[in-house]
Amino acid sequence: MKQKLLFLLLVFPLLASAQYDISGVVKDANGYLVANTTVQLNHAKYGQRAVTNAAGIYVLKNIASGTYTLEVSSGDFIGFEQVTVKNAPLRHDIQLKNDKDYELDEVAIKGESLKTKIEKKGFAVNIINTEEASQRNIQTNELLNTTVGVKIRQNGGLGSNVEYSLNGLSGSAVRIFIDGIPISTFGSSFNLNSIPPSLIEQIEVYKGVVPGYLADDALGGAINIVLDKTANTHLNASVSYGSFNTFQASVNGLYRFEDSGFTVKASGFHNYSDNDYKVSGRSVVVAGLGGAQTPITARRFNDAYRSTGGMVQLGFTNVNWADQFFVGFTGSDDYKEVQHGAFMTIRPYKGRFLESDATLANLTYQKQDLFIEGLDLNINGYYGKRNRQVNDTVAAAYSWAGERAIDFRGDEFEYTWGSQQEPPPGEPGPTLLKIKRNVASIRTGLSYAVNDNHRFLLNHVYSGIDREDSDELLSLLENTFIGTRDLHKNIYSFTYEFNAFDDKLEASLFGKHYQQKSVSVDPAIATDANGDSQLVDEVVSSNKTYEGYGFALSYAILPELTLLTSAEKAIRLPNETEIFGDDGDNVVANSSIKPEQSNNYNLGFRFGSFNIKKHQFTVSTNLFTRNIKDRIGLPIENSSNIDDELTVYVNQGSGTSKGFDAQLNYSYDRNFGFNFNISQFDLKIENRGSLVDVPNTPFLTMNGNLRYSFKDFIQKDARLNLFYTVYYTDEFSYLVPQGSNTVGDEFFKVPEQLQQDFGLSYSFPKNNLVMSFDVKNIFDKPVFDNLSVQKPGRAFYLKLNYTINKF
């Protein structure tokens, strides 16, 4: 009996019922074919989406007989249709109407988009769709920066270091994932500036409380980039050029053999920028005879950036034994010149640069209804190598004019330590430091739906880094004394989800277990009992475990009014850079740093969507508090202990962040759209016995954007879209107040900022070619960020985007 049962379990996936296609065309209210309309089947087992091609055709593959709901979206329009597959392929044409409610076969269907469903699960979450942004010259980071509660902290232009702030918590307190894999696995050459929006299906932004399926040590929240998994054959290519000699290109495509399900996916990108934008301010000066300093407006001259990368995957999609199975390879490299240290200093760098590369093998397996109905398995893993080299061998000093700097006598001079960055005491200056890493990350998720009301999930993520440093400028003997660094992390989560009262109540309860092991090995000379010298390893290791837990709950008080609340005891383990340091990013090691912990709470409401004739609007708001212990960040500094070039991460102390954010979305007749959001909070930390505002943190931000579309512009079935975006950041200081005497504090203040962008895109009649033009920072206002580093001024960009949905 047992053998027979085992046999049935093994062959069950091969005994699936016959499957058929759903296909048809999409037309507008006037009967014209509509391209680039998304048709999505939201089903636990057969969920997939298709995008209509230039002829308005869509195809959904391999679906068993049954009744399903299709979600149809085009621009701001969302509708729903019910279809029934009866043992044969189904031809089903769709006509877009002006009403949100669709009527099919005398059955009225009213539903919610997948985006709305996720945003109503109780978490403080925003779902960002990328369809529109993929056709414009907008980077993924810029798209995130317009999201409520999110602030992008970037030290300069394209390719510069980026941190993400969610409700005031930033840095590594916010975890970034690509399909659930920590982005740190891929290295600096594969980041959110490198991934074009056309490769992304959607972006999930969780604030404060992170669901169990993203099990990781995310203290302040998580951003998950969900890559496009459409199994339809397609090809997309884009190219853009703009200010500061910025060039960006990307291509991605998929081809599926219909008979076998064998699928080939490939994507690639290339980015380059001189980043030679103008800067000015108190540090941008030229020193003359006698040391006299003359302020100037200068162009950055040692800040170029280049990144290139791609991914190839081979496998099967929508077959009996797997919804998706891929094995593949990811490769990338980048080159980044370094203009200055942590601050914009009077003496900029020239000749200091970083190089990095990554080569990773990857495996993806997804199967719904594995062996038994309701049992789903998801595995996503990467293994490979990452390398990074710091090149700093130029001893000559330079001024912001890009010329050799002179001393007070008028003579050109060189740094006595022989490099651009001054090293810590006792260490050599010139360096060709190479950091080699073996990296691995694998995420496994298993879920079981008992019925429509109860579901259990078990998730595990492993991340490992084996790091070895060497320096080509050191002798073989000296390199013998360079140590190794290993960091391994396991995080488990168990989640129980349920809903009741006709789906008015939805809840998620979860627990998390954290385990991290770090090992530092440094060779040293020791004297034995006989007085002889010998080589020994000094080993510092740590193996710690922690527990966390939380919940998310939503209740639909009225059909258009939903209460959302969530809480979590969250743990954030120190990362590799914080423990071991990173010379490339000017970060000093701190092996004694402790994990930070926080009790996070959210309470919010969602009003809408309200539909009044052609008007549609949604309002959402969230109150939050974060009670933090041993917060990790840069030191709470005063003006007397700043190191202009090096930084170190420390435990700042205990503190509290509390505030609110709110968002309004409005659209009219699918032609006009308006969005406004605001986030305000305070973040205080204990410092020398008193609470002070955490420095280098903007406490008030606001964003707004407008969109308007002109149909049949110049040509029939063509469309012109106009965009306007405004970003507001309130004044903040990157140092704590200097006591009751505030004279000179303004030296450390980052002024109030208002940046405005304008863009337009033109979709040609067949809708497979889109041309866009964007102007960033229209009025060329000075814009600053981390530690008052200046960002680019006014810039112009032109982009072409071409799509083929059928070969």
PDB file of N, CA, C and O in Angstrom, residues 446-467:
ATOM      1  N   LEU A 446       7.574  26.963   0.972  1.00  0.00           N
ATOM      2  CA  LEU A 446       6.596  25.894   0.852  1.00  0.00           C
ATOM      3  C   LEU A 446       5.297  26.376   1.499  1.00  0.00           C
ATOM      4  O   LEU A 446       5.312  26.865   2.640  1.00  0.00           O
ATOM      5  N   SER A 447       4.198  26.298   0.762  1.00  0.00           N
ATOM      6  CA  SER A 447       2.924  26.751   1.322  1.00  0.00           C
ATOM      7  C   SER A 447       1.851  25.704   1.062  1.00  0.00           C
ATOM      8  O   SER A 447       1.901  24.976   0.066  1.00  0.00           O
ATOM      9  N   TYR A 448       0.891  25.650   1.986  1.00  0.00           N
ATOM     10  CA  TYR A 448      -0.207  24.702   1.851  1.00  0.00           C
ATOM     11  C   TYR A 448      -1.513  25.401   2.201  1.00  0.00           C
ATOM     12  O   TYR A 448      -1.670  25.927   3.316  1.00  0.00           O
ATOM     13  N   ALA A 449      -2.424  25.443   1.237  1.00  0.00           N
ATOM     14  CA  ALA A 449      -3.745  26.022   1.448  1.00  0.00           C
ATOM     15  C   ALA A 449      -4.707  24.904   1.829  1.00  0.00           C
ATOM     16  O   ALA A 449      -5.046  24.048   1.000  1.00  0.00           O
ATOM     17  N   VAL A 450      -5.119  24.894   3.099  1.00  0.00           N
ATOM     18  CA  VAL A 450      -6.055  23.875   3.563  1.00  0.00           C
ATOM     19  C   VAL A 450      -7.374  24.014   2.823  1.00  0.00           C
ATOM     20  O   VAL A 450      -7.966  23.034   2.374  1.00  0.00           O
ATOM     21  N   ASN A 451      -7.837  25.259   2.694  1.00  0.00           N
ATOM     22  CA  ASN A 451      -9.025  25.590   1.912  1.00  0.00           C
ATOM     23  C   ASN A 451      -8.929  27.068   1.562  1.00  0.00           C
ATOM     24  O   ASN A 451      -7.850  27.667   1.679  1.00  0.00           O
ATOM     25  N   ASP A 452     -10.039  27.661   1.147  1.00  0.00           N
ATOM     26  CA  ASP A 452     -10.003  29.066   0.745  1.00  0.00           C
ATOM     27  C   ASP A 452      -9.778  30.008   1.917  1.00  0.00           C
ATOM     28  O   ASP A 452      -9.493  31.191   1.713  1.00  0.00           O
ATOM     29  N   ASN A 453      -9.873  29.496   3.151  1.00  0.00           N
ATOM     30  CA  ASN A 453      -9.799  30.371   4.323  1.00  0.00           C
ATOM     31  C   ASN A 453      -8.540  30.197   5.168  1.00  0.00           C
ATOM     32  O   ASN A 453      -8.255  31.043   6.020  1.00  0.00           O
ATOM     33  N   HIS A 454      -7.791  29.124   4.955  1.00  0.00           N
ATOM     34  CA  HIS A 454      -6.648  28.853   5.820  1.00  0.00           C
ATOM     35  C   HIS A 454      -5.438  28.434   4.981  1.00  0.00           C
ATOM     36  O   HIS A 454      -5.563  27.592   4.083  1.00  0.00           O
ATOM     37  N   ARG A 455      -4.282  28.997   5.334  1.00  0.00           N
ATOM     38  CA  ARG A 455      -3.065  28.705   4.576  1.00  0.00           C
ATOM     39  C   ARG A 455      -1.857  28.766   5.511  1.00  0.00           C
ATOM     40  O   ARG A 455      -1.778  29.640   6.381  1.00  0.00           O
ATOM     41  N   PHE A 456      -0.916  27.831   5.325  1.00  0.00           N
ATOM     42  CA  PHE A 456       0.311  27.780   6.113  1.00  0.00           C
ATOM     43  C   PHE A 456       1.509  27.948   5.166  1.00  0.00           C
ATOM     44  O   PHE A 456       1.525  27.381   4.071  1.00  0.00           O
ATOM     45  N   LEU A 457       2.524  28.675   5.638  1.00  0.00           N
ATOM     46  CA  LEU A 457       3.719  28.908   4.828  1.00  0.00           C
ATOM     47  C   LEU A 457       4.967  28.681   5.668  1.00  0.00           C
ATOM     48  O   LEU A 457       5.053  29.141   6.822  1.00  0.00           O
ATOM     49  N   LEU A 458       5.934  28.002   5.082  1.00  0.00           N
ATOM     50  CA  LEU A 458       7.234  27.785   5.699  1.00  0.00           C
ATOM     51  C   LEU A 458       8.298  28.298   4.732  1.00  0.00           C
ATOM     52  O   LEU A 458       8.331  27.881   3.572  1.00  0.00           O
ATOM     53  N   ASN A 459       9.153  29.208   5.209  1.00  0.00           N
ATOM     54  CA  ASN A 459      10.166  29.817   4.335  1.00  0.00           C
ATOM     55  C   ASN A 459      11.525  29.795   5.014  1.00  0.00           C
ATOM     56  O   ASN A 459      11.629  29.899   6.240  1.00  0.00           O
ATOM     57  N   HIS A 460      12.553  29.667   4.181  1.00  0.00           N
ATOM     58  CA  HIS A 460      13.933  29.689   4.679  1.00  0.00           C
ATOM     59  C   HIS A 460      14.797  30.422   3.663  1.00  0.00           C
ATOM     60  O   HIS A 460      14.629  30.251   2.446  1.00  0.00           O
ATOM     61  N   VAL A 461      15.690  31.256   4.154  1.00  0.00           N
ATOM     62  CA  VAL A 461      16.669  31.907   3.275  1.00  0.00           C
ATOM     63  C   VAL A 461      18.053  31.738   3.885  1.00  0.00           C
ATOM     64  O   VAL A 461      18.240  31.923   5.096  1.00  0.00           O
ATOM     65  N   TYR A 462      18.990  31.321   3.050  1.00  0.00           N
ATOM     66  CA  TYR A 462      20.388  31.205   3.460  1.00  0.00           C
ATOM     67  C   TYR A 462      21.226  32.171   2.636  1.00  0.00           C
ATOM     68  O   TYR A 462      21.060  32.265   1.412  1.00  0.00           O
ATOM     69  N   SER A 463      22.112  32.891   3.300  1.00  0.00           N
ATOM     70  CA  SER A 463      23.056  33.780   2.621  1.00  0.00           C
ATOM     71  C   SER A 463      24.445  33.530   3.198  1.00  0.00           C
ATOM     72  O   SER A 463      24.613  33.509   4.423  1.00  0.00           O
ATOM     73  N   GLY A 464      25.409  33.331   2.320  1.00  0.00           N
ATOM     74  CA  GLY A 464      26.771  33.080   2.776  1.00  0.00           C
ATOM     75  C   GLY A 464      27.784  33.844   1.964  1.00  0.00           C
ATOM     76  O   GLY A 464      27.647  34.002   0.745  1.00  0.00           O
ATOM     77  N   ILE A 465      28.818  34.358   2.648  1.00  0.00           N
ATOM     78  CA  ILE A 465      29.910  35.084   1.997  1.00  0.00           C
ATOM     79  C   ILE A 465      31.228  34.591   2.580  1.00  0.00           C
ATOM     80  O   ILE A 465      31.418  34.605   3.800  1.00  0.00           O
ATOM     81  N   ASP A 466      32.113  34.119   1.720  1.00  0.00           N
ATOM     82  CA  ASP A 466      33.489  33.809   2.105  1.00  0.00           C
ATOM     83  C   ASP A 466      34.378  34.840   1.431  1.00  0.00           C
ATOM     84  O   ASP A 466      34.467  34.892   0.194  1.00  0.00           O
ATOM     85  N   ARG A 467      35.035  35.662   2.224  1.00  0.00           N
ATOM     86  CA  ARG A 467      35.759  36.828   1.695  1.00  0.00           C
ATOM     87  C   ARG A 467      37.248  36.713   1.984  1.00  0.00           C
ATOM     88  O   ARG A 467      37.651  36.343   3.086  1.00  0.00           O
TER      89      ARG A 467
END
